Coordinates of C-alpha atoms in Angstrom, one line a residue:
M1 CA 18.8 -70.1 -49.6
T2 CA 18.8 -66.9 -47.6
R3 CA 21.1 -64.1 -46.8
N4 CA 21.7 -64.3 -43.0
A5 CA 24.7 -62.6 -41.3
D6 CA 24.5 -64.6 -38.1
P7 CA 22.6 -68.0 -38.3
Q8 CA 22.9 -70.6 -35.6
L9 CA 25.2 -73.2 -37.1
A10 CA 27.3 -76.1 -35.6
P11 CA 30.8 -75.0 -34.5
P12 CA 33.8 -75.3 -36.9
G13 CA 35.3 -78.8 -36.7
A14 CA 32.0 -80.5 -35.7
G15 CA 32.4 -82.9 -38.6
L16 CA 29.8 -84.9 -40.5
P17 CA 26.9 -87.1 -39.4
E18 CA 28.2 -90.6 -38.8
V19 CA 26.3 -92.3 -41.6
E20 CA 27.5 -89.6 -44.0
R21 CA 31.0 -90.0 -42.9
I22 CA 30.8 -93.8 -43.6
V23 CA 29.5 -93.1 -47.1
A24 CA 32.2 -90.5 -47.6
R25 CA 34.9 -93.0 -46.7
A26 CA 33.4 -95.5 -49.2
V27 CA 33.4 -92.9 -51.9
L28 CA 37.0 -92.0 -51.3
A29 CA 38.0 -95.6 -51.2
I30 CA 36.3 -96.3 -54.6
Q31 CA 37.9 -93.2 -56.1
C32 CA 41.3 -94.4 -55.0
L33 CA 40.8 -97.9 -56.4
T34 CA 39.4 -96.7 -59.8
G35 CA 41.5 -93.6 -60.4
N36 CA 45.2 -92.8 -60.8
R37 CA 47.6 -89.9 -60.7
R38 CA 46.6 -88.7 -64.2
S39 CA 42.9 -88.8 -63.6
F40 CA 43.1 -87.1 -60.2
D41 CA 45.3 -84.3 -61.8
K42 CA 42.7 -84.0 -64.6
R43 CA 39.9 -83.6 -62.1
I44 CA 41.7 -80.9 -60.1
A45 CA 42.4 -79.0 -63.3
S46 CA 38.9 -79.4 -64.5
E47 CA 37.4 -78.3 -61.2
R48 CA 39.7 -75.3 -61.1
D49 CA 38.6 -74.2 -64.6
S50 CA 34.9 -74.6 -63.7
I51 CA 35.3 -72.6 -60.5
L52 CA 37.2 -69.8 -62.2
E53 CA 34.5 -69.6 -65.0
L54 CA 31.8 -69.4 -62.3
V55 CA 33.4 -66.5 -60.5
G56 CA 34.9 -64.8 -63.5
S57 CA 32.2 -62.1 -63.7
V58 CA 31.8 -61.7 -59.9
N59 CA 32.5 -58.2 -58.6
A60 CA 33.6 -57.2 -55.1
Q61 CA 30.1 -56.7 -53.8
A62 CA 28.7 -59.9 -55.1
G63 CA 31.7 -61.9 -54.1
S64 CA 31.6 -60.7 -50.5
Q65 CA 27.9 -61.4 -49.9
R66 CA 27.4 -64.3 -47.6
V67 CA 24.5 -66.6 -48.6
L68 CA 23.1 -69.3 -46.3
I69 CA 22.6 -72.5 -48.3
R70 CA 21.4 -76.0 -47.4
R71 CA 24.3 -78.1 -46.2
L72 CA 25.9 -80.2 -48.9
P73 CA 27.0 -83.8 -48.4
G74 CA 30.6 -83.8 -47.3
M75 CA 30.5 -80.2 -46.0
E76 CA 30.3 -79.2 -42.4
D77 CA 27.3 -77.2 -41.2
S78 CA 29.5 -74.3 -40.1
S79 CA 30.6 -73.9 -43.8
R80 CA 27.2 -73.2 -45.3
N81 CA 27.0 -69.5 -44.7
W82 CA 29.9 -68.3 -46.8
S83 CA 30.5 -65.8 -49.5
I84 CA 32.0 -66.8 -52.8
F85 CA 35.3 -65.2 -51.7
M86 CA 35.2 -67.0 -48.4
T87 CA 34.7 -70.3 -50.3
L88 CA 37.7 -69.5 -52.6
D89 CA 39.8 -68.6 -49.5
H90 CA 38.9 -72.0 -47.9
L91 CA 39.9 -73.8 -51.1
R92 CA 43.2 -71.8 -51.2
I93 CA 44.0 -72.8 -47.6
V94 CA 43.2 -76.4 -48.2
N95 CA 45.1 -76.7 -51.5
L96 CA 48.2 -75.3 -49.9
E97 CA 47.8 -77.6 -46.9
L98 CA 47.3 -80.6 -49.3
A99 CA 50.5 -79.6 -51.2
R100 CA 52.4 -79.5 -47.8
V101 CA 51.1 -82.9 -46.7
I102 CA 51.7 -84.6 -50.1
G103 CA 55.2 -83.1 -50.2
A104 CA 56.1 -84.3 -46.8
L105 CA 54.7 -87.8 -47.2
T106 CA 56.6 -88.3 -50.5
R107 CA 59.8 -87.4 -48.7
G108 CA 59.0 -90.1 -46.1
V109 CA 58.1 -87.5 -43.4
V110 CA 54.9 -87.4 -41.4
P111 CA 53.7 -83.7 -41.4
D112 CA 53.8 -81.7 -38.2
G113 CA 50.6 -81.1 -36.4
E114 CA 47.1 -82.6 -36.8
A115 CA 44.8 -82.2 -39.8
S116 CA 41.8 -80.1 -38.6
T117 CA 38.7 -79.0 -40.5
A118 CA 38.3 -76.1 -38.0
A119 CA 41.8 -74.9 -38.9
V120 CA 41.0 -74.4 -42.6
K121 CA 38.0 -72.1 -42.3
P122 CA 38.3 -68.9 -44.4
S123 CA 38.6 -65.2 -43.5
V124 CA 35.4 -63.3 -43.6
E125 CA 37.5 -60.4 -45.0
A126 CA 38.5 -62.3 -48.1
G127 CA 38.2 -60.1 -51.2
L128 CA 38.6 -60.1 -54.9
E129 CA 42.3 -60.8 -54.7
V130 CA 41.5 -64.3 -53.5
V131 CA 40.5 -65.4 -57.0
A132 CA 44.1 -65.2 -58.2
A133 CA 45.3 -66.7 -54.9
F134 CA 43.0 -69.7 -55.4
D135 CA 44.2 -70.2 -58.9
Q136 CA 47.8 -70.2 -57.8
S137 CA 47.1 -72.6 -55.0
C138 CA 45.8 -75.1 -57.6
T139 CA 49.1 -74.6 -59.6
D140 CA 51.1 -75.2 -56.4
L141 CA 49.2 -78.4 -55.6
L142 CA 49.6 -79.8 -59.0
A143 CA 53.3 -78.9 -59.0
E144 CA 53.9 -80.7 -55.8
V145 CA 52.2 -83.8 -57.2
R146 CA 54.3 -83.7 -60.4
A147 CA 57.5 -83.5 -58.3
A148 CA 56.7 -86.7 -56.5
N149 CA 58.2 -90.0 -57.8
D150 CA 55.7 -92.2 -56.1
L151 CA 52.4 -91.2 -54.3
K152 CA 51.9 -94.6 -52.8
T153 CA 53.8 -93.7 -49.7
A154 CA 54.7 -95.9 -46.7
V155 CA 54.0 -93.1 -44.3
R156 CA 50.5 -91.7 -43.8
Y157 CA 48.9 -88.7 -42.3
L158 CA 45.7 -88.8 -40.3
H159 CA 42.5 -87.1 -41.7
P160 CA 39.9 -86.5 -39.0
W161 CA 37.1 -88.1 -41.1
F162 CA 39.0 -90.6 -43.3
G163 CA 41.7 -91.9 -41.1
P164 CA 45.4 -92.4 -42.1
L165 CA 45.9 -91.5 -45.8
D166 CA 49.0 -91.9 -48.0
A167 CA 49.9 -89.2 -50.5
A168 CA 47.9 -90.8 -53.3
N169 CA 44.8 -90.8 -51.1
W170 CA 45.3 -87.1 -50.3
H171 CA 45.7 -86.4 -54.0
A172 CA 42.4 -88.2 -54.7
L173 CA 40.7 -86.2 -52.0
A174 CA 41.7 -82.9 -53.6
G175 CA 39.5 -83.1 -56.6
I176 CA 36.5 -84.4 -54.6
H177 CA 36.9 -81.4 -52.2
L178 CA 37.0 -78.9 -55.1
G179 CA 33.8 -80.5 -56.5
I180 CA 31.9 -80.1 -53.3
H181 CA 32.7 -76.4 -53.1
R182 CA 32.1 -75.8 -56.8
T183 CA 28.5 -76.9 -56.0
Q184 CA 28.5 -74.5 -53.0
I185 CA 29.6 -71.6 -55.3
I186 CA 26.8 -72.5 -57.7
R187 CA 24.3 -72.3 -54.8
I188 CA 25.7 -69.1 -53.5
L189 CA 25.4 -67.5 -56.9
A190 CA 21.8 -68.6 -57.1
G191 CA 21.1 -67.1 -53.8
L192 CA 22.5 -63.7 -54.4
S193 CA 20.0 -60.8 -54.5
D194 CA 18.7 -59.9 -57.9
D195 CA 20.2 -56.5 -57.9
I196 CA 23.7 -57.7 -56.9
R197 CA 23.5 -60.6 -59.4
S198 CA 22.7 -58.2 -62.2
R199 CA 25.6 -55.9 -61.3
A200 CA 27.9 -58.9 -61.1
A201 CA 27.0 -59.9 -64.7
A202 CA 27.2 -56.4 -66.1

């Protein structure tokens, strides 16, 4: 892990290697078969709590420092040089988009536009305020799920990696996505310079 302001990375939206995408599809399919609304809600809540605990002592300087990490499975190459605040901003954006998609599908409506990984990249200017915004986005996502009578919707919305998904599939994906970026935050924290890490913990 290194601090690098301008590494050469794949462009946003480049996707995953084909073999990894096949594995990711299988993982999501297994999750959807073995889980349910309650277990998916529980994972979202658990991942939120874990992430908030990880970033709880992070100050503005530490949270804004970008750290280049090795690419995680399920994460695009363009996403591996983020700060903690950028990662939280990405999660905020995705959570709100997931709430929008699930809400539309449960009303029998296919959401406008196309799902795009390039469209949910974070702002490099994200600051300390994004911690509370991330927390609220989790609340909004869970509230949208609770409002739905049935997540096994007839209509589906296309994910660029996983194909057409119903609301239940999008719900299952939410916790998986949070888990990937929780690991990213752990690696970013490990890669912070010693002086910044000590000030963040003070």
